[in-house]
Amino acid sequence: MATAGNLKVLNALDGAKTQWYHFTAIVIAGMGFFTDAYDLFCISLVTKMLGRIYYTKPGAIKPGSLPPNVSATVNGVALVGTLAGQLFFGWLGDKLGRKKVYGITLMLMCLCSIASGLSFGSNPKMVMATLCFFRFWLGFGIGGDYPLSATIMSEYSNKKTRGGFIAAVFAMQGFGILGGGVFAIIVSSVFDARFKAPSYEVDPVKSTVPEADYVWRIILMVGALPALLTFYSRSKMPETARYTALVAKNATKAASDMSKILNVEIESDQQKLDEKSRNNDFGLFSKEFVKRHGLHLLGTTTTWFLLDIAFYSQNLFQKDIFTAIGWIPPAKTMNAIEEVYRIARAQTLIALCSTVPGYWFTVFLIDRIGRFTIQIIGFSMMTIFMFALAFPYNHWTRPENNIKFVVMYSFTFFFANFGPNTTTFVVPAEIFPARFRSTCHGISAASGKLGAMVGAFGFLYLAQNRDPTKTDAGYPAGIGVKNALIVLGVVNFLGTLCTFLVPESKGKSLEEMSGETEKETTDSPL
């Protein structure tokens, strides 16, 4: 079914059968997201080790840990960079074109991922400062990948399977988290077997062998490899036909480019494009934009903001929750490398059992039941499971209930990914005009990263024990894990309400959703 009044090249894309170039685009864009997730979340695997290596005090009862301000910075600086990159590269993608900017973000990610592992300094403060510097710019590159990958995939896709294709790109995040955990297990196992060390309580000094400094560096650097493998392919991707036609105003080139990819002859509609362009020339944040898309942008920003508060606090601080319920032994009973292994194993199990399946449930169902339905289900179930964990929290902390707690906790991840974590990425790439699409996706994603920072920084303090004598070193008393989980449940409920601001885009062309053909009609009702 073609959209009446639309350019022939865009109708050809909307009606195209699933072809090899679709899968090629998914792999090329997806490898960037594999690296994104690996780099953002692998830091949570090694922060405990960094504390042992650089902040252990002689004679202390417990191993060293990163001071609160250092821990917050190490965990959050990449998120700050990501937010800045989403806004900058999102805007640049609309100004210069998706293709011109796409390779820059990938190379920046790869270089800074490697540089993070080479962080240097004559004292702990300098090492952490260098690490944070490179992780900021790593995040800056990762940020650009969000709006560009989503926009490119949406503009390449047909309208029947567009949601699944965009979701498949984002689903590579799950494999990135899983890959980070698996690689950390392998590296820590090899080093622990090669360099035997006693637990901290047996010998505080020998429990952290000098070779442990290589472990965290190797884990951080390896994330660059998958993205490097796709750099050449990224550089050879043609500009999307929608950008070429609707933004660059060159329908002839758009038709020529897509004729080669689709292997069909497509006529140029340059005259029709010139006529249509005069009717859609309003600017970003103009009165006309606010009238048409103001509520949509409010919906995409608020839902992503609320989702990431819960999602990132869960992901970055899994190890703290697992330690609190006894699933990871006390730090003093392990050596430095064994602790990395235990944390990585816990994260890998969660990713394997709930995170990855949740993403792919969305991929297979998003074009069947719709974005709105999946997002409502996801937020609602996350709310229910958070409250189910929080209110009887003392019950879950009993040793006989630890596995049950992890199962319940895993369900919150499943419904985050079979839910708003995926749909908040998909929808902003579908509902805004082509000339603002990358920018608006970047704004929505940046709002999410603002929420991630609230989750990452806030949960560090919120989840601390209410008894000041039982908090981690350097932290003030918090509200405890139980009350922190209640707060996250309320956040998820607010996300459910804000979902009603977001329109359903299932089965509609990008031009129908953006209003770029709103004065036109379609051949038959959807």
Short mmCIF file of C-alpha atoms in Angstrom, two decimals:
data_model
loop_
_atom_site.label_atom_id
_atom_site.label_comp_id
_atom_site.label_asym_id
_atom_site.label_seq_id
_atom_site.Cartn_x
_atom_site.Cartn_y
_atom_site.Cartn_z
CA MET A 1 0.00 0.00 0.00
CA ALA A 2 1.50 3.30 -1.13
CA THR A 3 0.96 6.63 0.57
CA ALA A 4 -0.83 8.94 -1.85
CA GLY A 5 1.01 12.19 -2.48
CA ASN A 6 4.31 10.78 -1.30
CA LEU A 7 7.41 10.65 -3.47
CA LYS A 8 7.83 7.48 -5.51
CA VAL A 9 11.20 6.72 -3.95
CA LEU A 10 9.69 6.89 -0.44
CA ASN A 11 6.75 4.70 -1.45
CA ALA A 12 9.26 2.22 -2.87
CA LEU A 13 11.07 2.11 0.48
CA ASP A 14 7.81 1.78 2.44
CA GLY A 15 6.64 -1.11 0.29
CA ALA A 16 9.96 -2.87 -0.22
CA LYS A 17 10.19 -6.51 0.74
CA THR A 18 12.70 -7.43 3.42
CA GLN A 19 16.03 -7.73 1.60
CA TRP A 20 19.68 -8.36 2.33
CA TYR A 21 20.45 -4.64 2.67
CA HIS A 22 18.01 -4.45 5.62
CA PHE A 23 19.99 -7.09 7.52
CA THR A 24 23.30 -5.48 6.51
CA ALA A 25 22.09 -2.17 7.95
CA ILE A 26 21.01 -3.90 11.18
CA VAL A 27 24.45 -5.49 11.62
CA ILE A 28 26.36 -2.30 10.79
CA ALA A 29 24.28 -0.16 13.15
CA GLY A 30 23.94 -2.94 15.71
CA MET A 31 27.67 -3.43 16.17
CA GLY A 32 27.83 0.19 17.27
CA PHE A 33 25.21 -0.53 19.91
CA PHE A 34 27.04 -3.67 21.00
CA THR A 35 30.03 -1.43 21.73
CA ASP A 36 27.79 1.23 23.33
CA ALA A 37 26.36 -1.21 25.86
CA TYR A 38 29.64 -3.01 26.48
CA ASP A 39 31.45 0.26 27.21
CA LEU A 40 28.70 1.84 29.31
CA PHE A 41 28.06 -1.16 31.53
CA CYS A 42 31.45 -2.86 31.80
CA ILE A 43 32.57 -0.14 34.20
CA SER A 44 30.22 -1.62 36.82
CA LEU A 45 32.23 -4.87 36.62
CA VAL A 46 35.53 -3.26 37.56
CA THR A 47 34.72 -0.43 40.01
CA LYS A 48 35.17 -2.75 43.01
CA MET A 49 38.57 -3.76 41.67
CA LEU A 50 39.57 -0.12 41.14
CA GLY A 51 38.75 0.53 44.79
CA ARG A 52 40.95 -2.37 45.91
CA ILE A 53 43.90 -1.41 43.70
CA TYR A 54 43.97 2.32 44.32
CA TYR A 55 42.14 3.01 47.60
CA THR A 56 42.91 0.17 50.02
CA LYS A 57 44.25 1.51 53.33
CA PRO A 58 46.84 -0.57 55.22
CA GLY A 59 45.26 -2.36 58.16
CA ALA A 60 41.65 -1.72 57.08
CA ILE A 61 39.08 -4.38 57.99
CA LYS A 62 37.45 -4.26 54.53
CA PRO A 63 39.03 -3.89 51.07
CA GLY A 64 39.31 -0.40 49.67
CA SER A 65 36.44 1.11 47.71
CA LEU A 66 36.16 4.17 45.52
CA PRO A 67 35.30 7.29 47.55
CA PRO A 68 31.70 8.48 46.93
CA ASN A 69 32.67 11.39 44.70
CA VAL A 70 35.11 9.27 42.69
CA SER A 71 32.63 6.39 42.33
CA ALA A 72 29.88 8.73 41.18
CA THR A 73 32.22 10.36 38.65
CA VAL A 74 33.62 7.09 37.26
CA ASN A 75 30.13 5.63 36.91
CA GLY A 76 28.49 8.79 35.62
CA VAL A 77 31.01 10.68 33.50
CA ALA A 78 30.31 8.53 30.41
CA LEU A 79 26.62 9.31 30.84
CA VAL A 80 27.38 13.05 30.86
CA GLY A 81 29.38 12.61 27.66
CA THR A 82 26.58 10.54 26.14
CA LEU A 83 24.03 13.26 26.86
CA ALA A 84 26.23 15.90 25.22
CA GLY A 85 26.90 13.63 22.23
CA GLN A 86 23.21 12.88 21.71
CA LEU A 87 22.37 16.57 21.49
CA PHE A 88 25.38 17.54 19.35
CA PHE A 89 25.43 14.66 16.88
CA GLY A 90 21.64 14.56 16.72
CA TRP A 91 21.67 18.18 15.55
CA LEU A 92 24.65 17.57 13.26
CA GLY A 93 22.94 14.57 11.66
CA ASP A 94 20.13 16.83 10.47
CA LYS A 95 22.49 19.57 9.32
CA LEU A 96 25.20 17.59 7.49
CA GLY A 97 23.47 14.28 6.82
CA ARG A 98 23.39 10.96 8.62
CA LYS A 99 26.20 9.34 6.61
CA LYS A 100 28.77 12.13 7.03
CA VAL A 101 28.55 12.01 10.82
CA TYR A 102 28.09 8.27 11.30
CA GLY A 103 31.72 7.23 10.90
CA ILE A 104 32.97 9.97 13.24
CA THR A 105 30.98 8.63 16.19
CA LEU A 106 32.24 5.08 15.67
CA MET A 107 35.89 6.07 15.46
CA LEU A 108 35.55 8.26 18.56
CA MET A 109 34.07 5.31 20.47
CA CYS A 110 36.83 2.95 19.40
CA LEU A 111 39.71 5.30 20.15
CA CYS A 112 38.39 6.34 23.58
CA SER A 113 37.49 2.77 24.52
CA ILE A 114 41.12 1.76 23.97
CA ALA A 115 42.43 4.92 25.66
CA SER A 116 40.29 4.24 28.75
CA GLY A 117 42.21 1.04 29.33
CA LEU A 118 45.50 2.91 28.97
CA SER A 119 44.65 5.44 31.71
CA PHE A 120 47.83 6.51 33.44
CA GLY A 121 49.04 8.57 36.38
CA SER A 122 51.58 8.73 39.18
CA ASN A 123 48.91 8.42 41.87
CA PRO A 124 45.33 7.12 42.18
CA LYS A 125 43.82 10.57 41.69
CA MET A 126 45.60 11.01 38.35
CA VAL A 127 44.64 7.52 37.11
CA MET A 128 40.97 8.18 37.92
CA ALA A 129 41.12 11.65 36.33
CA THR A 130 42.62 10.21 33.12
CA LEU A 131 40.05 7.39 33.08
CA CYS A 132 37.21 9.86 33.52
CA PHE A 133 38.56 12.13 30.76
CA PHE A 134 38.60 9.33 28.20
CA ARG A 135 35.25 7.92 29.37
CA PHE A 136 33.63 11.33 28.87
CA TRP A 137 34.70 11.39 25.22
CA LEU A 138 33.81 7.72 24.89
CA GLY A 139 30.31 8.67 26.04
CA PHE A 140 30.30 11.59 23.60
CA GLY A 141 30.79 9.17 20.70
CA ILE A 142 28.26 6.71 22.10
CA GLY A 143 25.76 9.54 22.37
CA GLY A 144 26.00 10.25 18.66
CA ASP A 145 25.28 6.63 17.85
CA TYR A 146 21.79 6.81 19.40
CA PRO A 147 20.04 9.33 17.11
CA LEU A 148 22.05 8.42 14.01
CA SER A 149 21.55 4.63 14.19
CA ALA A 150 17.85 4.96 14.99
CA THR A 151 17.25 7.51 12.26
CA ILE A 152 19.22 5.63 9.60
CA MET A 153 17.44 2.36 10.36
CA SER A 154 13.99 3.97 10.37
CA GLU A 155 14.64 5.73 7.06
CA TYR A 156 15.95 2.57 5.39
CA SER A 157 13.09 0.34 6.57
CA ASN A 158 9.73 -0.55 5.06
CA LYS A 159 6.72 0.44 7.15
CA LYS A 160 5.55 -3.12 7.75
CA THR A 161 8.65 -4.25 9.67
CA ARG A 162 10.23 -0.90 10.58
CA GLY A 163 9.68 -1.26 14.33
CA GLY A 164 11.31 -4.68 14.40
CA PHE A 165 14.34 -3.48 12.43
CA ILE A 166 14.96 -0.47 14.69
CA ALA A 167 14.40 -2.64 17.77
CA ALA A 168 16.87 -5.23 16.41
CA VAL A 169 19.58 -2.55 16.24
CA PHE A 170 18.85 -1.56 19.84
CA ALA A 171 18.66 -5.21 20.93
CA MET A 172 22.38 -5.51 20.25
CA GLN A 173 22.72 -3.67 23.56
CA GLY A 174 21.67 -6.90 25.25
CA PHE A 175 24.47 -8.80 23.54
CA GLY A 176 26.87 -6.01 24.50
CA ILE A 177 25.97 -6.35 28.19
CA LEU A 178 26.14 -10.14 27.88
CA GLY A 179 29.43 -9.98 26.00
CA GLY A 180 30.95 -7.73 28.64
CA GLY A 181 29.99 -10.15 31.38
CA VAL A 182 31.23 -13.23 29.53
CA PHE A 183 34.54 -11.61 28.61
CA ALA A 184 35.07 -10.43 32.20
CA ILE A 185 34.41 -14.00 33.40
CA ILE A 186 37.00 -15.37 30.96
CA VAL A 187 39.68 -12.77 31.77
CA SER A 188 39.20 -13.00 35.54
CA SER A 189 39.21 -16.81 35.43
CA VAL A 190 42.46 -16.89 33.46
CA PHE A 191 44.19 -14.36 35.71
CA ASP A 192 42.88 -15.96 38.92
CA ALA A 193 44.17 -19.36 37.81
CA ARG A 194 47.53 -17.97 36.71
CA PHE A 195 48.11 -15.63 39.66
CA LYS A 196 46.76 -17.33 42.77
CA ALA A 197 45.92 -15.00 45.63
CA PRO A 198 44.41 -15.43 49.12
CA SER A 199 41.24 -13.67 50.23
CA TYR A 200 41.47 -10.21 51.78
CA GLU A 201 40.75 -11.47 55.30
CA VAL A 202 43.66 -13.96 55.03
CA ASP A 203 46.20 -11.52 53.58
CA PRO A 204 45.04 -7.98 52.70
CA VAL A 205 48.19 -7.14 50.72
CA LYS A 206 48.56 -10.34 48.67
CA SER A 207 44.81 -10.53 47.91
CA THR A 208 45.35 -7.91 45.19
CA VAL A 209 48.15 -9.15 42.95
CA PRO A 210 49.98 -6.56 40.79
CA GLU A 211 48.63 -8.27 37.64
CA ALA A 212 45.10 -7.30 38.70
CA ASP A 213 45.82 -3.88 37.20
CA TYR A 214 45.82 -5.51 33.76
CA VAL A 215 42.40 -7.12 34.25
CA TRP A 216 40.29 -3.97 34.35
CA ARG A 217 42.28 -2.39 31.53
CA ILE A 218 41.82 -5.37 29.20
CA ILE A 219 38.08 -5.51 29.96
CA LEU A 220 37.63 -1.82 29.10
CA MET A 221 39.67 -1.94 25.86
CA VAL A 222 38.19 -5.02 24.19
CA GLY A 223 34.83 -3.32 23.64
CA ALA A 224 36.33 -1.45 20.70
CA LEU A 225 36.89 -4.55 18.56
CA PRO A 226 33.32 -5.29 17.30
CA ALA A 227 32.79 -1.69 16.22
CA LEU A 228 36.17 -1.52 14.47
CA LEU A 229 35.15 -4.49 12.33
CA THR A 230 32.22 -2.52 10.88
CA PHE A 231 33.95 0.83 10.34
CA TYR A 232 34.61 0.23 6.63
CA SER A 233 31.02 -0.89 6.03
CA ARG A 234 29.71 2.22 7.76
CA SER A 235 31.80 4.47 5.54
CA LYS A 236 30.33 2.82 2.43
CA MET A 237 26.65 3.17 3.40
CA PRO A 238 24.80 5.60 1.09
CA GLU A 239 22.93 8.56 2.58
CA THR A 240 19.32 7.71 3.40
CA ALA A 241 16.85 8.52 0.62
CA ARG A 242 14.63 10.43 3.04
CA TYR A 243 17.43 12.78 4.03
CA THR A 244 18.55 13.23 0.42
CA ALA A 245 15.01 13.93 -0.81
CA LEU A 246 13.27 15.68 2.09
CA VAL A 247 16.17 17.56 3.69
CA ALA A 248 18.78 17.99 0.93
CA LYS A 249 15.90 18.43 -1.58
CA ASN A 250 17.47 16.18 -4.21
CA ALA A 251 14.82 13.66 -5.24
CA THR A 252 16.80 12.68 -8.33
CA LYS A 253 19.81 11.47 -6.33
CA ALA A 254 17.55 9.78 -3.78
CA ALA A 255 15.84 7.83 -6.56
CA SER A 256 19.20 6.92 -8.12
CA ASP A 257 20.68 5.70 -4.80
CA MET A 258 17.67 3.58 -3.90
CA SER A 259 17.35 2.16 -7.42
CA LYS A 260 20.79 0.59 -6.95
CA ILE A 261 19.97 -0.78 -3.48
CA LEU A 262 16.46 -2.08 -4.27
CA ASN A 263 17.40 -3.25 -7.78
CA VAL A 264 14.36 -1.55 -9.32
CA GLU A 265 13.94 1.48 -11.52
CA ILE A 266 12.54 4.45 -9.55
CA GLU A 267 11.45 7.65 -11.27
CA SER A 268 12.51 11.01 -9.87
CA ASP A 269 9.79 13.27 -8.42
CA GLN A 270 11.82 16.47 -8.24
CA GLN A 271 8.94 18.70 -9.35
CA LYS A 272 6.55 17.19 -6.82
CA LEU A 273 9.20 17.59 -4.11
CA ASP A 274 9.63 21.29 -4.91
CA GLU A 275 5.86 21.81 -4.56
CA LYS A 276 5.63 19.86 -1.29
CA SER A 277 8.62 21.64 0.25
CA ARG A 278 6.84 24.98 0.21
CA ASN A 279 4.10 23.61 2.51
CA ASN A 280 6.43 22.24 5.20
CA ASP A 281 9.05 24.85 6.04
CA PHE A 282 8.38 25.55 9.74
CA GLY A 283 11.37 25.51 12.09
CA LEU A 284 12.25 23.49 15.15
CA PHE A 285 10.35 24.77 18.23
CA SER A 286 8.30 27.16 16.08
CA LYS A 287 4.61 27.61 16.92
CA GLU A 288 3.72 25.18 14.13
CA PHE A 289 6.19 22.59 15.45
CA VAL A 290 4.82 22.90 18.99
CA LYS A 291 1.27 22.62 17.65
CA ARG A 292 2.04 19.48 15.63
CA HIS A 293 4.72 17.76 17.69
CA GLY A 294 5.00 19.51 21.06
CA LEU A 295 3.09 16.85 23.03
CA HIS A 296 4.87 14.09 21.13
CA LEU A 297 8.29 15.48 22.11
CA LEU A 298 7.10 15.90 25.71
CA GLY A 299 5.96 12.28 25.68
CA THR A 300 9.21 10.86 24.25
CA THR A 301 11.41 12.91 26.62
CA THR A 302 9.47 12.22 29.83
CA THR A 303 9.06 8.48 29.24
CA TRP A 304 12.74 8.04 28.37
CA PHE A 305 13.77 10.16 31.39
CA LEU A 306 11.68 8.11 33.82
CA LEU A 307 12.66 4.78 32.28
CA ASP A 308 16.40 5.48 32.53
CA ILE A 309 16.20 6.50 36.18
CA ALA A 310 15.06 2.96 36.97
CA PHE A 311 16.99 1.11 34.26
CA TYR A 312 20.43 2.56 34.90
CA SER A 313 20.18 2.43 38.68
CA GLN A 314 19.36 -1.28 38.33
CA ASN A 315 22.12 -2.00 35.81
CA LEU A 316 24.97 -0.02 37.29
CA PHE A 317 24.31 -1.17 40.83
CA GLN A 318 23.34 -4.80 40.39
CA LYS A 319 26.45 -5.77 42.32
CA ASP A 320 25.34 -3.72 45.35
CA ILE A 321 21.89 -5.32 45.36
CA PHE A 322 23.33 -8.82 44.95
CA THR A 323 25.76 -8.16 47.79
CA ALA A 324 22.96 -6.83 50.01
CA ILE A 325 20.94 -10.03 49.63
CA GLY A 326 23.99 -12.27 50.02
CA TRP A 327 24.20 -13.52 46.42
CA ILE A 328 27.75 -12.19 46.17
CA PRO A 329 29.91 -13.03 49.21
CA PRO A 330 31.34 -10.27 51.43
CA ALA A 331 34.30 -8.56 49.77
CA LYS A 332 36.76 -9.55 52.48
CA THR A 333 36.18 -13.26 51.74
CA MET A 334 37.46 -12.88 48.15
CA ASN A 335 40.57 -11.67 46.40
CA ALA A 336 40.39 -8.79 43.92
CA ILE A 337 40.18 -10.89 40.74
CA GLU A 338 37.68 -13.36 42.20
CA GLU A 339 35.37 -10.44 43.04
CA VAL A 340 35.34 -9.38 39.38
CA TYR A 341 34.45 -12.96 38.43
CA ARG A 342 31.56 -13.10 40.92
CA ILE A 343 30.12 -9.74 39.85
CA ALA A 344 30.46 -10.61 36.15
CA ARG A 345 28.78 -13.99 36.66
CA ALA A 346 25.79 -12.36 38.36
CA GLN A 347 25.44 -9.72 35.62
CA THR A 348 25.78 -12.36 32.89
CA LEU A 349 23.05 -14.52 34.39
CA ILE A 350 20.67 -11.55 34.54
CA ALA A 351 21.52 -10.59 30.94
CA LEU A 352 21.14 -14.15 29.65
CA CYS A 353 17.88 -14.92 31.44
CA SER A 354 16.02 -11.62 31.20
CA THR A 355 17.78 -8.74 29.43
CA VAL A 356 18.49 -10.42 26.06
CA PRO A 357 15.12 -12.29 25.85
CA GLY A 358 13.26 -9.05 26.66
CA TYR A 359 14.88 -7.21 23.75
CA TRP A 360 14.06 -9.96 21.24
CA PHE A 361 10.48 -10.38 22.42
CA THR A 362 10.09 -6.73 21.44
CA VAL A 363 11.77 -7.27 18.07
CA PHE A 364 9.33 -10.05 17.16
CA LEU A 365 6.16 -8.45 18.58
CA ILE A 366 6.50 -4.69 18.10
CA ASP A 367 5.00 -4.68 14.60
CA ARG A 368 2.22 -7.02 15.69
CA ILE A 369 0.91 -5.50 18.91
CA GLY A 370 2.37 -1.98 18.57
CA ARG A 371 4.73 0.31 20.40
CA PHE A 372 2.13 1.81 22.76
CA THR A 373 0.91 -1.56 24.03
CA ILE A 374 4.43 -2.87 24.67
CA GLN A 375 5.41 0.30 26.53
CA ILE A 376 2.30 0.25 28.73
CA ILE A 377 2.83 -3.44 29.55
CA GLY A 378 6.51 -2.87 30.30
CA PHE A 379 6.10 0.12 32.61
CA SER A 380 3.15 -1.49 34.40
CA MET A 381 4.93 -4.78 35.04
CA MET A 382 8.11 -3.00 36.15
CA THR A 383 6.00 -1.10 38.68
CA ILE A 384 4.40 -4.28 39.97
CA PHE A 385 7.68 -6.19 40.30
CA MET A 386 9.47 -3.27 41.98
CA PHE A 387 6.76 -3.02 44.61
CA ALA A 388 6.70 -6.81 44.98
CA LEU A 389 10.43 -6.69 45.72
CA ALA A 390 10.31 -3.63 47.93
CA PHE A 391 7.46 -4.06 50.40
CA PRO A 392 8.40 -7.58 51.60
CA TYR A 393 12.13 -6.78 51.22
CA ASN A 394 13.08 -8.35 54.55
CA HIS A 395 11.51 -11.59 53.32
CA TRP A 396 13.70 -11.60 50.20
CA THR A 397 16.93 -11.02 52.15
CA ARG A 398 16.64 -14.34 53.98
CA PRO A 399 19.22 -16.83 52.64
CA GLU A 400 16.58 -19.36 51.56
CA ASN A 401 14.90 -16.71 49.37
CA ASN A 402 17.95 -15.30 47.56
CA ILE A 403 17.33 -17.17 44.31
CA LYS A 404 13.65 -16.16 44.34
CA PHE A 405 14.72 -12.52 44.77
CA VAL A 406 17.03 -12.76 41.75
CA VAL A 407 14.22 -14.30 39.68
CA MET A 408 11.86 -11.46 40.63
CA TYR A 409 14.59 -8.90 39.98
CA SER A 410 15.20 -10.49 36.57
CA PHE A 411 11.56 -9.95 35.63
CA THR A 412 11.99 -6.20 36.06
CA PHE A 413 14.79 -6.35 33.47
CA PHE A 414 12.73 -8.51 31.15
CA PHE A 415 9.83 -6.04 31.16
CA ALA A 416 12.18 -3.06 30.88
CA ASN A 417 13.50 -4.50 27.62
CA PHE A 418 10.20 -6.01 26.48
CA GLY A 419 8.86 -2.57 27.14
CA PRO A 420 10.01 1.03 27.44
CA ASN A 421 13.77 0.54 27.17
CA THR A 422 13.26 -0.49 23.54
CA THR A 423 10.15 1.48 22.59
CA THR A 424 11.54 4.80 23.85
CA PHE A 425 14.39 4.29 21.38
CA VAL A 426 12.14 3.28 18.46
CA VAL A 427 9.33 5.85 18.58
CA PRO A 428 11.31 9.14 18.36
CA ALA A 429 12.86 7.87 15.12
CA GLU A 430 9.38 7.52 13.57
CA ILE A 431 7.15 10.45 14.54
CA PHE A 432 9.08 13.64 13.70
CA PRO A 433 9.76 15.30 10.30
CA ALA A 434 12.89 14.19 8.45
CA ARG A 435 14.64 17.54 8.87
CA PHE A 436 14.23 17.33 12.69
CA ARG A 437 14.23 13.56 13.14
CA SER A 438 17.81 13.11 14.31
CA THR A 439 17.66 16.24 16.49
CA CYS A 440 14.41 15.24 18.20
CA HIS A 441 15.68 11.71 18.76
CA GLY A 442 18.84 13.20 20.26
CA ILE A 443 16.78 15.45 22.57
CA SER A 444 14.65 12.48 23.68
CA ALA A 445 17.72 10.30 24.24
CA ALA A 446 19.51 13.10 26.14
CA SER A 447 16.50 13.36 28.43
CA GLY A 448 16.93 9.65 29.06
CA LYS A 449 20.59 10.09 29.92
CA LEU A 450 19.62 12.87 32.33
CA GLY A 451 17.43 10.27 34.00
CA ALA A 452 20.32 7.81 33.91
CA MET A 453 22.47 10.30 35.79
CA VAL A 454 19.74 10.74 38.40
CA GLY A 455 19.64 6.96 38.76
CA ALA A 456 23.40 6.49 38.70
CA PHE A 457 24.26 9.28 41.14
CA GLY A 458 21.11 9.16 43.26
CA PHE A 459 21.01 5.41 43.86
CA LEU A 460 24.56 5.47 45.23
CA TYR A 461 23.29 7.52 48.14
CA LEU A 462 19.66 6.39 48.37
CA ALA A 463 20.48 2.69 48.72
CA GLN A 464 22.89 3.23 51.62
CA ASN A 465 21.87 1.72 54.96
CA ARG A 466 19.84 3.99 57.23
CA ASP A 467 22.25 3.12 60.04
CA PRO A 468 25.29 5.44 59.61
CA THR A 469 27.59 2.76 61.06
CA LYS A 470 26.66 0.31 58.29
CA THR A 471 27.10 2.52 55.22
CA ASP A 472 29.94 2.13 52.72
CA ALA A 473 33.05 4.13 53.53
CA GLY A 474 32.56 7.84 52.95
CA TYR A 475 28.81 7.71 52.32
CA PRO A 476 26.15 9.36 54.47
CA ALA A 477 23.18 7.33 55.68
CA GLY A 478 20.59 6.70 52.95
CA ILE A 479 17.05 5.35 52.90
CA GLY A 480 18.08 1.72 52.38
CA VAL A 481 17.60 -0.65 49.44
CA LYS A 482 13.95 -1.31 50.33
CA ASN A 483 12.90 2.34 50.19
CA ALA A 484 15.06 2.94 47.11
CA LEU A 485 13.15 0.17 45.31
CA ILE A 486 9.85 1.80 46.34
CA VAL A 487 11.04 5.08 44.80
CA LEU A 488 11.90 3.24 41.55
CA GLY A 489 8.43 1.67 41.57
CA VAL A 490 6.84 5.13 41.75
CA VAL A 491 9.08 6.31 38.89
CA ASN A 492 7.90 3.40 36.73
CA PHE A 493 4.25 4.22 37.51
CA LEU A 494 4.78 7.80 36.34
CA GLY A 495 6.28 6.38 33.15
CA THR A 496 3.07 4.43 32.57
CA LEU A 497 1.06 7.66 32.76
CA CYS A 498 3.39 9.62 30.45
CA THR A 499 3.12 6.89 27.79
CA PHE A 500 -0.34 8.25 26.92
CA LEU A 501 1.38 11.30 25.36
CA VAL A 502 3.12 9.11 22.74
CA PRO A 503 1.30 8.23 19.47
CA GLU A 504 1.15 4.76 17.94
CA SER A 505 3.21 4.48 14.73
CA LYS A 506 2.62 0.83 13.86
CA GLY A 507 2.00 0.27 10.14
CA LYS A 508 2.22 3.94 9.17
CA SER A 509 4.77 5.61 6.94
CA LEU A 510 7.23 8.08 8.45
CA GLU A 511 5.64 10.87 6.43
CA GLU A 512 2.16 10.08 7.77
CA MET A 513 3.46 10.14 11.35
CA SER A 514 5.46 13.34 10.89
CA GLY A 515 2.64 15.15 9.13
CA GLU A 516 4.72 15.71 6.02
CA THR A 517 1.83 14.28 3.94
CA GLU A 518 -0.97 15.20 6.32
CA LYS A 519 -2.99 16.93 3.63
CA GLU A 520 -2.89 13.78 1.57
CA THR A 521 -4.86 10.54 1.84
CA THR A 522 -3.78 6.92 1.57
CA ASP A 523 -4.90 4.30 -0.91
CA SER A 524 -6.81 2.37 1.75
CA PRO A 525 -7.21 2.63 5.53
CA LEU A 526 -4.54 1.12 7.76
#
